[in-house]
Amino acid sequence: MTNHLFDAFRARMPAPERPLMRTDDGRALSYGDMLTRSAQLAHALTRLNVRPGDRVAVQVEKSPEALMLYLACVRAGAVFLPLNTAYTLAELGYFFGDAEPRLVVCDPARAVDIATLAAKSGADTATLGRAGEGSLMELASGQPGDFDTIARRPDDLAAILYTSGTTGRSKGAMLTHENLASNARVLVDEWRFSAGDVLIHALPIFHTHGLFVATNVILMAGASMLFETKFDPARIVSLLPQATSLMGVPTFYVRLLQQSGLDREAARNIRLFVSGSAPLLAETHRAWRERTGHAILERYGMTETNMNTSNPYDGERRAGTVGFPLPGVALRIADPEGGGGVLPAGEVGMIEVKGPNVFAGYWRMPEKTKAEFRDDGFFITGDLGLVDPDGYVHIVGRGKDLIISGGYNIYPKELESEIDALPGVFESAIIGVAHPDFGEGVTAVVVRSPGASITAEDILAAIAPRMARYKHPKRVIFVDELPRNTMGKVQKNVLRETYKDLYALPVR
Ligand code: MCA
Ligand code: AMP
């Protein structure tokens, strides 16, 4: 009996006493502990009536136990469904209703509210806190330390990660065991990870970057992590000498560059800095190289596809590009208009990808899934790009109306719907404007209803209980009318141009 993903990790597991992680509060976990804890948690899940194929929705703070819960789901054949800790109850309600989890695991502090919400979708609730407290570990600690890992095939689901929809509803990207295993294997090889590596892990573990790219690579290499619950730039600089690698979003690198202690000496033991999730400015790449002597390796991925491209480990890491398609990934640039014919090298078009990394479709949305795949199996990413004469892929824009702030995605439509529904608002447009810290700053351009006097504070107060904090506009601007083209469509490019210097001064 094989479990495709877990067996892949196990096959490369080092001796049980080897370290898997050390946390910022001084806890240590070995690979042997990983086997025991994930087994106990898998028993606990079974006791809580989680059966193979059932979804386990998890909104908890980052902790070793939270990571073990991911592995326990894999071992129990369940589908892991991680959720951003910033999501409000209103946002959670949608995910529970759509995914119909068997079990919801949440922070003890939110247990009462979430249990009520979960029950409406027929789910039970267990709790897990930052320090491992709560009902889940209480149940798990009494369970045996070995578990007959449930058989799962390569195309069985391992996880569902929600990605916001351009037209409203979030879509659950269904990721299979093979999606995750194949991508982790490729990244270990491409980025030369081995058992001796120590990764500074300061990303959240509810998204692809921190959960799959960072953690799966470490598990697949038998390496270890310095597991940080929060991104604290001063602390990260102090940890650099103990590590060999760091993975982060561009905001990490921007903030680390503001630390006086960041220099070649601090980075002396590092062999690889990786950036992704959002565009890394060429100036950040250059400044980093000057300060540390290292060229950041930029790569490109999506929730739906895991990682698609990477700059080379050996060879030139070209700033402003995302490198070459990874082994096994076919990438092409297609005509975004019309039939999607393949464009010649150098021309800008829609990036399309195909490979073992590409997801199995959107949960219970066959029509949306069909619309985002070509007949020959290529997935339409929504990113606009080109391939230069040397084969480097450049992302030059987005066909989808998406803002990426500090590595988090915000879909304007979702915010616009909330703001437009407020009394006193006639209409609104949400745009991303260049921001020195977050890359793009969410900005609301609002037209008041005739005679209304609604303020920015009123708008922010109204969305606060409904939407995660990181989605909130950093600025609200009132205008008399929105610019429109002859078809009546709001010209967001005009708005972006008008407000391009809004955040020009450093905010931190
Ligand atoms: C926090 N805030 C934000 C963000 N993060 N606002 C906009 N965008 C953000 N990303 C809010 C806080 O709620 C707070 O609000 C204020 O901004 C300042 O908080 P601060 O303490 O500075 O923030 P932080 O806690 O230090 O967080 C910044 C962060 C974090 C460390 C950059 O956003 C982060 O961990 N980002 C990584 C996200 C990630 O993992 N993305 C990968 C997705 P206030 O003070 O007003 O209450 S996976 C993906 O994209 C694909 C697959 C890929 O290719 O990887
Ligand atoms: P998500 O929905 O969180 O999976 O975000 C995926 C999106 O992030 C991609 O479709 C890209 O638009 C963007 N992205 C990821 N990595 C990069 C990168 N290195 N450069 C530019 N955009 C990126």
Coordinates of C-alpha atoms and ligand atoms in Angstrom, one line a residue, residues 203-204 207-209 230-231 249 251-252 255 277 299 301-303 307 405-408 438 469-470 474 508, ligand 1:
L203 CA 6.5 32.6 5.5
P204 CA 2.9 31.7 6.5
H207 CA -0.2 29.4 1.0
T208 CA 1.7 27.6 -1.7
H209 CA 5.0 29.4 -1.0
K230 CA 6.5 35.9 12.1
F231 CA 8.7 37.7 9.7
V249 CA 8.3 37.3 -1.0
T251 CA 8.7 42.5 0.7
F252 CA 11.0 40.3 2.8
R255 CA 12.6 45.1 4.5
S277 CA 4.9 35.3 -5.3
R299 CA 11.0 31.9 -9.6
G301 CA 4.4 30.0 -9.6
M302 CA 0.7 30.0 -8.9
T303 CA -1.5 28.2 -6.4
M307 CA 6.2 26.4 -9.5
S405 CA 0.4 43.2 -2.0
G406 CA 3.3 41.8 0.1
G407 CA 2.8 38.5 -1.6
Y408 CA -1.0 38.3 -0.9
F438 CA 4.2 45.9 -0.3
R469 CA -7.0 43.2 7.0
Y470 CA -4.4 42.9 4.3
K474 CA -4.2 51.7 2.2
R508 CA 8.4 52.7 6.9
Ligands
MCA1 C1 0.2 42.7 6.5 N1 -0.6 43.8 6.2 C2 -0.6 43.9 4.9 C3 0.1 42.8 4.4 N2 0.6 42.1 5.4 N3 -1.2 44.8 4.1 C4 -1.1 44.6 2.7 N4 -0.4 43.6 2.2 C5 0.2 42.6 3.0 N5 0.8 41.6 2.5 C6 -1.2 44.8 7.0 C7 -1.3 44.3 8.5 O1 -2.6 43.8 8.7 C8 -1.1 45.7 9.2 O2 -2.3 46.4 9.2 C9 -0.2 46.4 8.3 O3 -0.4 45.9 7.0 C10 1.3 46.3 8.7 O4 1.5 45.1 9.2 P1 3.0 44.5 9.3 O5 3.3 44.2 10.7 O6 4.0 45.4 8.6 O7 2.9 43.2 8.4 P2 3.6 41.9 8.7 O8 2.8 41.2 9.7 O9 5.0 42.2 8.9 O10 3.3 41.2 7.3 C11 4.0 41.6 6.1 C12 4.5 40.3 5.4 C13 3.3 39.4 5.2 C14 5.5 39.6 6.3 C15 5.1 40.7 4.1 O11 2.3 40.1 4.4 C16 3.6 38.1 4.6 O12 4.0 37.2 5.3 N6 3.5 38.0 3.3 C17 3.8 36.8 2.5 C18 2.5 36.2 1.9 C19 2.8 34.9 1.2 O13 3.2 33.9 1.8 N7 2.5 34.8 -0.1 C20 2.6 33.6 -0.9 C21 1.3 33.2 -1.5 P3 -2.6 47.4 10.3 O14 -1.4 47.7 11.1 O15 -3.1 48.6 9.6 O16 -3.6 46.7 11.2 S1 1.6 31.8 -2.6 C22 1.8 32.6 -4.1 O17 1.6 33.7 -4.2 C23 2.3 31.8 -5.3 C24 1.9 30.4 -5.4 C25 3.8 31.8 -5.4 O18 4.3 32.0 -6.5 O19 4.5 31.7 -4.3

